[in-house]
XYZ file of C-alpha atoms in Angstrom:
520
model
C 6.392 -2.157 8.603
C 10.104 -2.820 8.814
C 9.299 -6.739 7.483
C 7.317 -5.540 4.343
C 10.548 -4.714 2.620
C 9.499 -1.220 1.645
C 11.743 0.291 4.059
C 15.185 0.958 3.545
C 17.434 -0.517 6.134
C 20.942 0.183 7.251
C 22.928 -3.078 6.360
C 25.246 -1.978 9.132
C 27.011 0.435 11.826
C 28.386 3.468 9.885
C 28.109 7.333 8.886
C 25.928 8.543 6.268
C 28.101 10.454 3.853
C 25.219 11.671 1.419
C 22.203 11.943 -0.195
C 22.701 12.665 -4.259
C 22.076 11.633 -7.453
C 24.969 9.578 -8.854
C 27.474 10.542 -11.068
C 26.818 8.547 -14.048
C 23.163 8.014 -15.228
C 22.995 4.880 -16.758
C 20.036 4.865 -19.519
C 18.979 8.163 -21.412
C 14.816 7.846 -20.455
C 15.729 6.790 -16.940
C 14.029 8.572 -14.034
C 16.705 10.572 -12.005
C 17.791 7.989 -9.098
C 18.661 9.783 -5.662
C 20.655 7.790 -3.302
C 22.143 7.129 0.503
C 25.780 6.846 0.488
C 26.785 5.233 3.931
C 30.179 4.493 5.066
C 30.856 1.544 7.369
C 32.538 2.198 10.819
C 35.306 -0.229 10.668
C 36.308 0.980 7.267
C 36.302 -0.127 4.034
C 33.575 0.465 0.663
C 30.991 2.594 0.955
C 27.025 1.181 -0.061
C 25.019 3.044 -2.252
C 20.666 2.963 -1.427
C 18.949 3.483 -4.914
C 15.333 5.331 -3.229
C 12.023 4.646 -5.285
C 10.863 8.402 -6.163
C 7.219 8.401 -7.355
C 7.273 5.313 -8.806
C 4.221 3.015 -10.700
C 2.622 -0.271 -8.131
C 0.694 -2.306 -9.892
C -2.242 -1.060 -8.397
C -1.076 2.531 -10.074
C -0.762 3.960 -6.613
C 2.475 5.640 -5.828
C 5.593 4.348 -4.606
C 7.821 6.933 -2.946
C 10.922 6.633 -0.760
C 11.442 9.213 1.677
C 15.112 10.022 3.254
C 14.660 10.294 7.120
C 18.820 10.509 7.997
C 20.564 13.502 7.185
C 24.403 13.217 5.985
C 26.950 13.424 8.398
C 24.208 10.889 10.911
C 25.606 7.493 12.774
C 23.343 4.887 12.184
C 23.690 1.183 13.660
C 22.552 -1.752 11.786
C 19.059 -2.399 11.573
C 18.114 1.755 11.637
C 15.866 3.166 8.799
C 17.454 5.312 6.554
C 14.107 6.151 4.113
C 10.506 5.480 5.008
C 8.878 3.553 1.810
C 5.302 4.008 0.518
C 2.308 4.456 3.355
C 4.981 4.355 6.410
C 5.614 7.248 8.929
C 8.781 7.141 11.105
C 9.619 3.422 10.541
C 5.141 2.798 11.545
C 2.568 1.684 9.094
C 0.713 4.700 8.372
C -2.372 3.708 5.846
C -5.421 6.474 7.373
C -5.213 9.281 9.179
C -6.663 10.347 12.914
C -10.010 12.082 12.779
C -12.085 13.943 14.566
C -15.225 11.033 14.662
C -19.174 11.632 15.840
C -21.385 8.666 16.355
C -24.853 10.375 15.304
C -27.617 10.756 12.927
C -27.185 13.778 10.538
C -30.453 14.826 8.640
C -30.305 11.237 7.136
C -27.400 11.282 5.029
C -25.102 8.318 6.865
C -28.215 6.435 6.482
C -27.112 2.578 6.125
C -23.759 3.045 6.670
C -23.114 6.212 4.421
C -19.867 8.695 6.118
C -20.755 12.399 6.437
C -17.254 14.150 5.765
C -16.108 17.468 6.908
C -14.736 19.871 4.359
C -11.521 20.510 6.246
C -10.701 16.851 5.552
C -10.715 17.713 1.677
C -9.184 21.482 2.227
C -5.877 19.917 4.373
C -5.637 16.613 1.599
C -5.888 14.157 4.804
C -7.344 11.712 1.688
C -5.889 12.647 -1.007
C -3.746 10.389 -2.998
C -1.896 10.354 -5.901
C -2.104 7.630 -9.179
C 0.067 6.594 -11.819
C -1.736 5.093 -14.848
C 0.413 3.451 -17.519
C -0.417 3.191 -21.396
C 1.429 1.461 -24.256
C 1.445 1.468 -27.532
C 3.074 -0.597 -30.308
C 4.383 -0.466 -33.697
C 4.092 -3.366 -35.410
C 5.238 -5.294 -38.782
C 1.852 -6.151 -40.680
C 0.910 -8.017 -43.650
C 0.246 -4.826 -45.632
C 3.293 -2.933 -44.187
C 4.578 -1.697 -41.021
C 3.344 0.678 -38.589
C 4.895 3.941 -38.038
C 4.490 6.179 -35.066
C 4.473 9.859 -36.399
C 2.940 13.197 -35.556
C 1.693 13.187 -39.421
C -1.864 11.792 -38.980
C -4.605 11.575 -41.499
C -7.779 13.818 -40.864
C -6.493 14.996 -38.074
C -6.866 18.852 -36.417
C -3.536 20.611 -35.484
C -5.646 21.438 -32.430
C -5.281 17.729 -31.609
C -1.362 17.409 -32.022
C -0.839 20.288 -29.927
C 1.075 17.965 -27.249
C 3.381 15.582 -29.449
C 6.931 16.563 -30.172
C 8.258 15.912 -33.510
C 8.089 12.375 -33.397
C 4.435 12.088 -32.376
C 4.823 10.681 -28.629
C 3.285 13.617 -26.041
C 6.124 15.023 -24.439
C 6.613 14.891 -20.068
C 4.220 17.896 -18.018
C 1.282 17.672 -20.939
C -1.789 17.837 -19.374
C -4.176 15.505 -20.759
C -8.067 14.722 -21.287
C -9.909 11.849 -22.110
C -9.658 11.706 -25.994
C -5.908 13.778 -26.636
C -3.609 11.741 -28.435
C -0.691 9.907 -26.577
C 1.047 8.270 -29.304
C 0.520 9.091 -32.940
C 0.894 5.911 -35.063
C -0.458 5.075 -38.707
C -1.139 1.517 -39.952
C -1.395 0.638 -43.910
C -4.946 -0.332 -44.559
C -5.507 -3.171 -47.216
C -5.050 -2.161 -50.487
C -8.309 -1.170 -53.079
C -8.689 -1.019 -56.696
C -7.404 2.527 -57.437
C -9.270 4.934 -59.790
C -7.199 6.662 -62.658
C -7.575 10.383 -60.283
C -5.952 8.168 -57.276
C -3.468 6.571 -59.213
C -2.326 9.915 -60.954
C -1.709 11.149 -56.942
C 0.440 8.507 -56.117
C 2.531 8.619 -59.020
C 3.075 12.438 -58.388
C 3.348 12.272 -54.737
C 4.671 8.450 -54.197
C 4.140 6.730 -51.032
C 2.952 9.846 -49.571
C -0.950 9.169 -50.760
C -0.602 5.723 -49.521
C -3.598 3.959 -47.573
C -3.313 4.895 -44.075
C -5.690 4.591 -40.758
C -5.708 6.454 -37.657
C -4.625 4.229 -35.138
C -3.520 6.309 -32.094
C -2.944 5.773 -28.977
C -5.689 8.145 -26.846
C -6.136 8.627 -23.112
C -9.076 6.241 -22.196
C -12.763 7.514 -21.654
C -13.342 9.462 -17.936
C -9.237 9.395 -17.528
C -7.373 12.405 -16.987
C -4.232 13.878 -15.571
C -0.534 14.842 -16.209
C 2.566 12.921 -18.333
C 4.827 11.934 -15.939
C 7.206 9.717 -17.386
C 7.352 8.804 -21.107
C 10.130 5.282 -22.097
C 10.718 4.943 -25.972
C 12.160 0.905 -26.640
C 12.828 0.741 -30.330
C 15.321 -2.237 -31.786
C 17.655 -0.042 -33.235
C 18.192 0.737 -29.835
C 19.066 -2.895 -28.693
C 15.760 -2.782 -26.682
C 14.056 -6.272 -25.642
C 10.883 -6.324 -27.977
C 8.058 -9.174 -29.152
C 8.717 -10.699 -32.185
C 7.221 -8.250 -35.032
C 7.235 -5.325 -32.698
C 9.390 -2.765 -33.965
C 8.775 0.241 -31.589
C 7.069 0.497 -28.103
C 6.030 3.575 -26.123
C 5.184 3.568 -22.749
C 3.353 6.959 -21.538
C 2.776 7.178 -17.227
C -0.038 9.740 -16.765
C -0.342 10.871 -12.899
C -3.188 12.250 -11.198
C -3.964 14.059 -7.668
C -7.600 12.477 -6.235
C -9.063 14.344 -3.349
C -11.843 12.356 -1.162
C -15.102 12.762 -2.857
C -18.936 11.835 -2.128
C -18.816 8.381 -3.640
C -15.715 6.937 -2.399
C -15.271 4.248 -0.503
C -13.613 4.630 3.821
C -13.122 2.166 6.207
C -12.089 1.700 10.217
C -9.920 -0.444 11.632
C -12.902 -2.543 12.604
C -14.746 -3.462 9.324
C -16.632 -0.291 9.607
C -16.469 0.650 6.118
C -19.203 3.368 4.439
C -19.116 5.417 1.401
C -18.815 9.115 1.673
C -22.977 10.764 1.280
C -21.655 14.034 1.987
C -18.578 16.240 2.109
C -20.121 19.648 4.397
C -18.662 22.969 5.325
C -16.641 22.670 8.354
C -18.737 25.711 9.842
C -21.989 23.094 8.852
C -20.394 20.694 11.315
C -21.341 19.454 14.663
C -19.087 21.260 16.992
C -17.620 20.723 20.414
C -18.066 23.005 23.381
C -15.180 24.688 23.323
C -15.763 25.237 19.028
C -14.090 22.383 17.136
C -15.934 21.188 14.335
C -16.187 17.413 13.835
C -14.590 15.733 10.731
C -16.504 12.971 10.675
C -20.254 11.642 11.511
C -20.805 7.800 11.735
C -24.234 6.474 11.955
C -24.432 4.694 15.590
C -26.792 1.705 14.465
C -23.440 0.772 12.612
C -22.478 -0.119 16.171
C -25.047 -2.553 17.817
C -26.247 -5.167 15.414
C -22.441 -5.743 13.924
C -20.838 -5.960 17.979
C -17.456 -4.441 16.645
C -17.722 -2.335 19.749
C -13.648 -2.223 19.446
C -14.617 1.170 17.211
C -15.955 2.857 20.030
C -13.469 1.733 22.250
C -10.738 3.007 20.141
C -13.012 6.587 19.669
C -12.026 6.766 23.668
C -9.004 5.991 23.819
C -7.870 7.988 20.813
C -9.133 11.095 22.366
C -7.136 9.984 25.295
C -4.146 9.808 23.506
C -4.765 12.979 21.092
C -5.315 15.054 24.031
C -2.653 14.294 26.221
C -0.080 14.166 23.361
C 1.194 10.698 23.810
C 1.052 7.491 21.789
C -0.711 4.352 22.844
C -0.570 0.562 21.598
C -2.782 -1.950 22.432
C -2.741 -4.932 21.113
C -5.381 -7.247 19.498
C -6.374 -9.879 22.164
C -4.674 -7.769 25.123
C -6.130 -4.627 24.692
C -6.856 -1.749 27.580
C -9.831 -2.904 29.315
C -12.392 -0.834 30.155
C -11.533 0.251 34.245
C -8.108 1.347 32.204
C -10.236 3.365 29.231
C -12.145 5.413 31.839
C -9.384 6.172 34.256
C -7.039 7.510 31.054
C -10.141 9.560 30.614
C -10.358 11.021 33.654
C -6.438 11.328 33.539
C -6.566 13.752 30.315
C -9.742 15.618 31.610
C -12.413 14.066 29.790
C -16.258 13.169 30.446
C -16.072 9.457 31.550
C -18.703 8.194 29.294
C -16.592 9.666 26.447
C -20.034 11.505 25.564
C -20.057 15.392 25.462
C -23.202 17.717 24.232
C -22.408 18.588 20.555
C -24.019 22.056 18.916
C -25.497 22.206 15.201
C -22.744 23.959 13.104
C -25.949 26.006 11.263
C -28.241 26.637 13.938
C -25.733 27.162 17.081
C -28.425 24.574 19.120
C -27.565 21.997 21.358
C -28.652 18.548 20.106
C -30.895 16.817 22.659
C -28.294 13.987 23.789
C -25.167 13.730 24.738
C -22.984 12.674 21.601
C -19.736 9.970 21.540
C -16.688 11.696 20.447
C -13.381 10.999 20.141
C -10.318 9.984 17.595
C -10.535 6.998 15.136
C -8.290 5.964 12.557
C -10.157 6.370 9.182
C -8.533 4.799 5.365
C -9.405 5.461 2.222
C -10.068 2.103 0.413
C -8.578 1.861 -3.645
C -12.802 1.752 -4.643
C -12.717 5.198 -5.838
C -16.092 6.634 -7.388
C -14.217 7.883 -10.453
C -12.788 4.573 -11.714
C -16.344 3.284 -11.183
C -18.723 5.662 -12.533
C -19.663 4.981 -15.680
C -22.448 6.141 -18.914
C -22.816 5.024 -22.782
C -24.239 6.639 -25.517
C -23.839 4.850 -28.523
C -20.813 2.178 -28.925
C -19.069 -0.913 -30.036
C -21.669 -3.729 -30.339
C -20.672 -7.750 -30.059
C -20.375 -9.198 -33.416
C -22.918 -12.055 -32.835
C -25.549 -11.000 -30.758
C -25.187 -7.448 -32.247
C -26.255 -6.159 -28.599
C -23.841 -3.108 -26.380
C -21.141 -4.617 -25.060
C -20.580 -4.905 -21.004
C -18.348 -3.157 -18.544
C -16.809 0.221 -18.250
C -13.509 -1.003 -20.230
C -15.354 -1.877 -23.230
C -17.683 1.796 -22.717
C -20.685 -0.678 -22.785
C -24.042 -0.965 -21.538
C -25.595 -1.405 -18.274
C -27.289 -5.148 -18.642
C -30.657 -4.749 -18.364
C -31.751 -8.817 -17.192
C -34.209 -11.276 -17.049
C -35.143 -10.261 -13.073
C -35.355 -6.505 -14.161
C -37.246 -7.366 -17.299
C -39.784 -8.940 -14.693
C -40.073 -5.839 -12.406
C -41.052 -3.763 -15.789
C -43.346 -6.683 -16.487
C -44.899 -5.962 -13.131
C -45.673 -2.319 -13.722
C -46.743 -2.869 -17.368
C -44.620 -0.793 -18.551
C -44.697 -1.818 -22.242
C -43.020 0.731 -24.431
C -39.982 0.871 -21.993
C -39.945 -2.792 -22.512
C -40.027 -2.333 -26.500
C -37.062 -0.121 -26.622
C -34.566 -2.069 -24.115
C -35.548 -4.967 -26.042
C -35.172 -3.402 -29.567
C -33.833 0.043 -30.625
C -31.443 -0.163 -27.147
C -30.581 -3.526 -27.814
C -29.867 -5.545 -30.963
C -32.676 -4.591 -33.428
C -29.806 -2.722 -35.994
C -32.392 -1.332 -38.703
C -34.045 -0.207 -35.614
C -31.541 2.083 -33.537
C -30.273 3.084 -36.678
C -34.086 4.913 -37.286
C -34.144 5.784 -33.535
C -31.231 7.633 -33.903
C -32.285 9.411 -37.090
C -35.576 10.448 -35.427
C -33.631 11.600 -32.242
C -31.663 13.854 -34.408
C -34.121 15.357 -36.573
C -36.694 15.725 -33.993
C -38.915 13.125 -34.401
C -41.103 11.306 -31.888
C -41.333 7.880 -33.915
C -40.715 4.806 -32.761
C -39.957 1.842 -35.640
C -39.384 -1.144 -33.750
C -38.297 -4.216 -36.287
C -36.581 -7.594 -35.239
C -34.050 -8.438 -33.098
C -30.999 -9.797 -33.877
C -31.048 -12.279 -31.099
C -34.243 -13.579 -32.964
C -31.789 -14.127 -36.235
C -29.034 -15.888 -33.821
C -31.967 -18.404 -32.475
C -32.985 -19.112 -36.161
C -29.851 -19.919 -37.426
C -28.893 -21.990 -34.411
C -32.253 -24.098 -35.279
C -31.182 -24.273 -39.043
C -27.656 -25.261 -37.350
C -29.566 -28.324 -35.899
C -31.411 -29.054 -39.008
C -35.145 -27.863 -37.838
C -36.387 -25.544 -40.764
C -38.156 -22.680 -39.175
C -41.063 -20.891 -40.719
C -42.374 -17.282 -39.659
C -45.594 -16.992 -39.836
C -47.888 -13.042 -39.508
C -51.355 -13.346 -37.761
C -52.829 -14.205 -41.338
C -50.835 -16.997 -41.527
C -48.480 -15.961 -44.468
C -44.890 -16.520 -44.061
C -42.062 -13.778 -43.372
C -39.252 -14.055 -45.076
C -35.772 -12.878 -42.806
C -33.765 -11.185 -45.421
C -30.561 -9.866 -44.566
C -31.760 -6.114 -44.723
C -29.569 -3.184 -45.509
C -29.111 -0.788 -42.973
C -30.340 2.395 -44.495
C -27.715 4.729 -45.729
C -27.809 7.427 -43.406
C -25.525 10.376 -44.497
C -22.689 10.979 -41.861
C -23.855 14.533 -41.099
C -25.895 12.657 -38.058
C -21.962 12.710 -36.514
C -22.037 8.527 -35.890
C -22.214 5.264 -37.465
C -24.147 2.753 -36.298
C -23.459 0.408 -38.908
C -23.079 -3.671 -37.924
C -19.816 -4.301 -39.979
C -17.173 -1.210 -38.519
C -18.649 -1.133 -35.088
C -17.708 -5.122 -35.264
C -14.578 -4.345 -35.963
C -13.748 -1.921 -33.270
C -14.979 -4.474 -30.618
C -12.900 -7.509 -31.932
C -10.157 -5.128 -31.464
């Protein structure tokens, strides 16, 4: 731990005088810097430590010194003054020791799945804190520059309720997906007025100018708590791009308990997602009435012959029980004569094996159980950065089909391999709509949406835009292609007009301004 460089070190032999903030802060939005003042022994200046406090990794976990001398302490080179992010007393300290079973439970750490205890969750053994940032930009643009303001067209009060007076959401707001971070306005191109319009601006100036909404909003399924907020602006000297005028940066934190869906590992490759999080009274419990906090499936054992997991469940019982701390290293590990007589030394079955009692029933299970201690992480694949649904949203501007991915809210890509398994089954209408209305057919969805909302139970399935695409790359390649209906008469493919469907329906689905948002 001490050569990651996350640590803070003692440069040399001296007396720690104290552990403040320093006089002078340097920059007005800078985060209050605590620091270890140590004197050297033989005299002479004293060093100053600047400690990390809840700082932003590029991963957005957290980066936190912690002080672990006291002032008035002699330290000798080489000591550790502050323990940095995931180290404990100088150690790397990633998981935590729990409690583990090797069982079946009821099905549910079926192929590798992790049934959790509830304590786990109660005592935050998992639970881990994340620092997201967002930025937002003013710019100069053709039509104007961009101004970030709390005075935003069509806009509820209900939705400004967080900004200060210049529009940026001020530090402890509690946000949701959706609230407004950063209020900004950009012009919008210029139209041909009409007399009523023009009479406006001359009476209220600039005032009725063209404006759009162009905010920056906490991202869909995000959530959490302003942290930090860092205004750079070039009246005040900052470092910007060239035709940026103002940037905000906004640092949202959040708290994430372990939850079913999240993603553990060993120290042996014996990673699992969490199936269930149970009552600790639900649990599996010893004889003398401690609940479990963990079940692993055995049959992750066997076929994989990481048997060091089970090895380590020993000896970690071992070493929880008599209070002491053991290290054994890769390749030179305690063998197994050693394993069984530390056993025996802290008063434990041999076999490591002990008869376990259902936690709702109060009955002995049939076989002995392995029990013991295991070090257990939490990996950075967390179920709610993953999880993911669309409705209706941006579309690509060629294909006119959902775009991909949870960044760009798209759809989930429904393939050639998964067309064939509906193929299979026959199932023809499903097949219609993934291929049309859910897809690229724009008059279509349009309808499908208009039905969906008044209550009808039509389906109007017309042609796909991918069919368009392929045409006009034949026409690209010179080959004139006819359509032809079963009668043999040809179709013409006009550009049709998506129906004008009045904005009471709550969406737009048109082709031209859902373009627009994706190229953005």
């Amino acid at each position: 731990a001490k050569d990651s460089g996350e640590m803070i070190v003692a440069d040399f032999a001296g007396t720690v005088v104290d552990i403040a903030n320093p006089k002078e802060m340097k920059a007005v939005h800078a985060t209050p810097v605590i620091e270890i003042i140590v004197k050297p022994d033989g005299g002479g200046a004293e060093k100053h430590y600047p400690l990390q406090k809840f700082e932003r990794s590029n991963q957005g976990t957290c980066l936190n010194h912690r002080a672990v001398v006291k002032p008035g302490q002699h330290v000798e080179k080489g000591d550790i003054l502050a323990d940095g992010p995931a180290i404990d007393n100088g150690e790397m300290a990633l998981g935590r020791n729990v409690l583990v079973a090797f069982m079946p439970w009821e099905g549910y750490n079926f192929e590798d799945a992790i049934l959790l205890s509830e304590r786990v969750v109660k005592e935050d053994l998992y639970t881990s804190i994340h620092i997201e940032e967002y930025e937002s930009e003013a710019r100069e643009t053709k039509l104007g520059p961009e101004e970030i303001t709390r005075d935003i067209p069509n806009v509820a009060d209900d939705a400004l309720r967080n900004l200060d007076e210049r529009g940026i959401v001020y530090i402890g707001a509690e946000v949701q997906q959706g609230d407004i971070l950063v209020g900004k306005i950009t012009p919008k191109g210029e139209t041909e007025l009409s007399a009523e319009e023009r009479l406006l601006r001359a009476i209220f100036g600039e005032k009725a100018r063209e404006v759009r909404d162009s905010s920056l909003r906490v991202p869909h399924g995000e959530r959490g708590i302003v942290v930090d907020v860092k205004v750079f602006s070039r009246e005040n000297k900052d470092e910007l791009g060239p035709g940026i005028n103002e940037m905000v940066r906004v640092y949202i934190a959040q708290k994430r308990k372990i939850s079913a869906g999240d993603k553990m590992a060993g120290r042996h490759g014996n990673k699992g997602v969490v199936a269930r999080i149970m009552p600790s009274e639900d649990m599996p419990y010893l004889p003398d009435g401690t609940p479990v906090d963990i079940v692993l499936n055995p049959l992750g054992v066997p076929s994989r012959m990481n048997l060091g997991q089970v090895l380590e469940t020993h000896l970690g019982w071992v070493a929880s029980t008599l209070g002491i701390k053991i290290a054994t290293p890769v390749f030179d590990g305690a063998p197994m004569p050693t394993i069984v007589k530390e056993l025996e030394k802290a008063g434990l079955p041999v076999d490591g094996k002990v008869r376990l009692r259902d936690g709702r029933t109060g009955d002995e299970f049939d076989e002995p159980v392995t029990v013991g201690m295991i070090y257990m992480l939490k990996l950075a694949h967390l179920v709610e950065d993953k999880i993911h649904a669309r409705s209706t949203g941006p579309y690509s501007l060629v294909t006119q089909q959902p775009l991909g991915g949870k960044a760009q809210f798209g759809g989930q890509r429904f393939g050639e391999m998964e067309v064939w398994a509906l193929e299979a089954y026959g199932a023809a209408h499903v097949l219609q709509e993934i291929l049309t209305v859910k897809s690229d057919d724009i008059v279509g969805r349009v309808k499908a949406y208009e039905a969906i909302v008044k209550g009808d139970n039509t389906l109007e399935a017309g042609i796909p835009e991918s069919f368009r695409v392929l045409v006009k790359e034949l026409e690209g390649l010179a080959l004139g292609v006819e359509i032809l209906s079963e009668d043999e008469r040809q179709i013409v493919l006009s550009e049709e007009d998506i129906p004008e469907i009045p904005l009471d329906l709550g969406i737009s689905l048109e082709r031209e301004e859902l373009g627009e948002d994706s190229a953005e």
